[in-house]
Structure formats: C-alpha cells, structure tokens
Tab-separated table of C-alpha atoms in Angstrom:
chain	number	residue	atom	x	y	z
A	1	MET	CA	-26.616	77.715	-23.240
A	2	THR	CA	-29.071	74.998	-24.029
A	3	GLY	CA	-32.338	75.944	-25.616
A	4	MET	CA	-30.877	78.602	-27.919
A	5	ALA	CA	-32.207	78.353	-31.433
A	6	VAL	CA	-29.743	77.699	-34.238
A	7	PRO	CA	-29.790	80.536	-36.784
A	8	LEU	CA	-31.431	79.532	-40.057
A	9	TYR	CA	-28.251	80.127	-42.061
A	10	GLN	CA	-26.376	77.750	-39.749
A	11	ALA	CA	-29.093	75.094	-40.033
A	12	LYS	CA	-28.923	75.406	-43.836
A	13	ALA	CA	-25.128	75.071	-43.776
A	14	GLU	CA	-25.411	71.924	-41.646
A	15	PHE	CA	-28.044	70.540	-44.041
A	16	PHE	CA	-25.771	71.065	-47.062
A	17	ARG	CA	-22.793	69.620	-45.153
A	18	MET	CA	-24.873	66.515	-44.463
A	19	LEU	CA	-25.618	66.224	-48.185
A	20	GLY	CA	-21.980	66.919	-49.055
A	21	HIS	CA	-20.807	63.371	-49.640
A	22	PRO	CA	-20.615	61.827	-53.136
A	23	VAL	CA	-22.186	58.517	-52.046
A	24	ARG	CA	-25.127	60.277	-50.407
A	25	ILE	CA	-25.726	62.370	-53.506
A	26	ARG	CA	-25.514	59.276	-55.728
A	27	VAL	CA	-27.991	57.423	-53.511
A	28	LEU	CA	-30.428	60.323	-53.746
A	29	GLU	CA	-29.995	60.506	-57.520
A	30	LEU	CA	-30.814	56.805	-57.790
A	31	LEU	CA	-33.845	57.178	-55.544
A	32	GLN	CA	-35.325	60.266	-57.170
A	33	ASP	CA	-37.371	58.279	-59.697
A	34	SER	CA	-38.472	55.368	-57.538
A	35	PRO	CA	-37.730	53.404	-54.364
A	36	ARG	CA	-34.909	50.850	-54.620
A	37	PRO	CA	-33.729	47.894	-52.579
A	38	VAL	CA	-30.276	48.077	-51.037
A	39	ARG	CA	-28.951	45.375	-53.410
A	40	GLU	CA	-29.738	47.635	-56.408
A	41	LEU	CA	-28.058	50.603	-54.751
A	42	LEU	CA	-24.984	48.451	-54.086
A	43	ALA	CA	-24.889	47.297	-57.715
A	44	GLU	CA	-25.098	50.874	-58.987
A	45	ILE	CA	-22.683	52.491	-56.554
A	46	ALA	CA	-20.168	49.656	-56.213
A	47	ILE	CA	-18.888	50.330	-52.688
A	48	GLU	CA	-18.567	48.124	-49.648
A	49	PRO	CA	-21.927	47.231	-48.101
A	50	SER	CA	-20.795	48.636	-44.741
A	51	SER	CA	-19.953	51.999	-46.361
A	52	LEU	CA	-23.327	52.179	-48.089
A	53	SER	CA	-25.046	51.222	-44.852
A	54	GLN	CA	-23.251	54.047	-43.028
A	55	GLN	CA	-24.268	56.622	-45.649
A	56	LEU	CA	-27.881	55.396	-45.689
A	57	ALA	CA	-27.972	55.638	-41.895
A	58	ILE	CA	-26.923	59.297	-42.069
A	59	LEU	CA	-29.635	60.042	-44.651
A	60	ARG	CA	-32.191	58.166	-42.540
A	61	ARG	CA	-31.169	59.935	-39.324
A	62	HIS	CA	-31.686	63.299	-41.041
A	63	LYS	CA	-35.040	62.088	-42.429
A	64	ILE	CA	-33.924	62.534	-46.044
A	65	VAL	CA	-34.747	58.904	-46.878
A	66	MET	CA	-37.123	56.339	-45.432
A	67	SER	CA	-36.704	52.579	-45.410
A	68	ARG	CA	-39.087	49.659	-45.242
A	69	ARG	CA	-38.668	45.912	-45.280
A	70	GLU	CA	-40.104	43.948	-48.193
A	71	GLY	CA	-39.508	40.265	-47.544
A	72	SER	CA	-35.780	39.833	-47.129
A	73	SER	CA	-34.985	43.193	-48.800
A	74	VAL	CA	-34.759	46.684	-47.356
A	75	VAL	CA	-36.132	49.284	-49.749
A	76	TYR	CA	-35.214	52.965	-49.566
A	77	GLU	CA	-37.040	55.978	-50.903
A	78	ILE	CA	-36.680	59.739	-50.722
A	79	ALA	CA	-38.751	61.096	-47.849
A	80	SER	CA	-39.810	64.300	-49.622
A	81	SER	CA	-40.274	65.277	-53.249
A	82	ASP	CA	-38.511	68.530	-52.299
A	83	VAL	CA	-35.230	66.593	-52.038
A	84	ALA	CA	-35.636	65.342	-55.619
A	85	GLU	CA	-36.428	68.919	-56.676
A	86	LEU	CA	-33.273	70.151	-54.920
A	87	LEU	CA	-31.239	67.640	-56.965
A	88	ARG	CA	-32.884	68.823	-60.196
A	89	VAL	CA	-32.237	72.480	-59.343
A	90	SER	CA	-28.595	71.765	-58.457
A	91	ARG	CA	-28.194	70.013	-61.813
A	92	ARG	CA	-29.571	73.085	-63.630
A	93	ILE	CA	-27.242	75.384	-61.680
A	94	LEU	CA	-24.213	73.193	-62.461
A	95	THR	CA	-25.214	73.024	-66.123
A	96	GLU	CA	-25.342	76.834	-66.295
A	97	LEU	CA	-22.004	77.171	-64.494
A	98	ILE	CA	-20.300	74.696	-66.804
A	99	ALA	CA	-21.835	76.308	-69.875
A	100	GLY	CA	-20.435	79.653	-68.704
A	101	GLN	CA	-17.020	78.095	-68.183
A	102	ASN	CA	-17.125	76.574	-71.678
A	103	GLU	CA	-17.944	79.991	-73.171
A	104	LEU	CA	-15.011	81.524	-71.306
A	105	LEU	CA	-12.741	78.674	-72.410
A	106	ALA	CA	-13.800	79.202	-76.043
A	107	GLU	CA	-12.963	82.907	-75.727
A	108	LEU	CA	-9.580	82.100	-74.220
A	109	ARG	CA	-8.812	79.768	-77.109
A	110	GLU	CA	-9.489	82.471	-79.722
A	111	PRO	CA	-6.345	83.722	-81.442
A	112	GLU	CA	-4.948	86.919	-79.916
A	113	SER	CA	-5.418	88.821	-83.185
A	114	GLY	CA	-9.151	88.071	-83.184
A	115	ARG	CA	-9.730	89.880	-79.907
A	116	THR	CA	-10.672	93.505	-79.593
A	117	ALA	CA	-9.457	95.803	-76.851
A	118	THR	CA	-12.811	95.511	-75.073
A	119	SER	CA	-12.664	91.702	-74.984
A	120	LEU	CA	-9.341	91.617	-73.146
C-alpha cells in the first residue's frame, strides 16, 4: 500500500518519538540561543563523540538541525525557530505540572487534623 498518506496524529507521534532522547533534547537546548561547534556540544554533554555524532545525525536527517563547516570545526544550529519555541513551551508545561505536584505534596504533608471533610 505505497502512496498512502500517514495520518497527522501518527506523524506527530513519530516526530515526538524522534525528539524523545535525552541527548537530542540537550543538544537542542544548547543550540536554542546560538549555533555551536561540535567540540562545545561535547564539552557540555560529556558523552562519547560517536554517540553525539549519532544523535546529531538523527536530528540532521529529520531536518531539526543544520550543520556547516567553519575551518576545521562543524557548527550546528537549530533549523527552525519553532523548535526553540517548542522547547520553551515544553518547559512551561513541565513547570506547571511540577508546581501542581508540589501543591499536592504540600497538601498531603498537612496534619490529618488540619484537613476538612471536603479536602479528603
């Protein structure tokens, strides 16, 4: 069945799966403010060069990052400002989720006698 279009929800799921690796997310976080050479990414992430290369290749293949050679260095940058915006939005969502969890944790830590019947 070649030629059948992938449903949008499936394409989105595949996109988020592609992003779903801690090294890829860290690379994108480091690149959101400015382009960086591979040596800087290696210094910040502290993984084997071959592992970083593999993760960068995945991001490049999906056109999330672009690379260019500057002398003997390869410099990477985010291909679209929308990717940086997605990282900022995900940070806001996580912040709200964690804040909600902290509120719940604070309630759970209240002494039993301080709770009303409606708060149980």
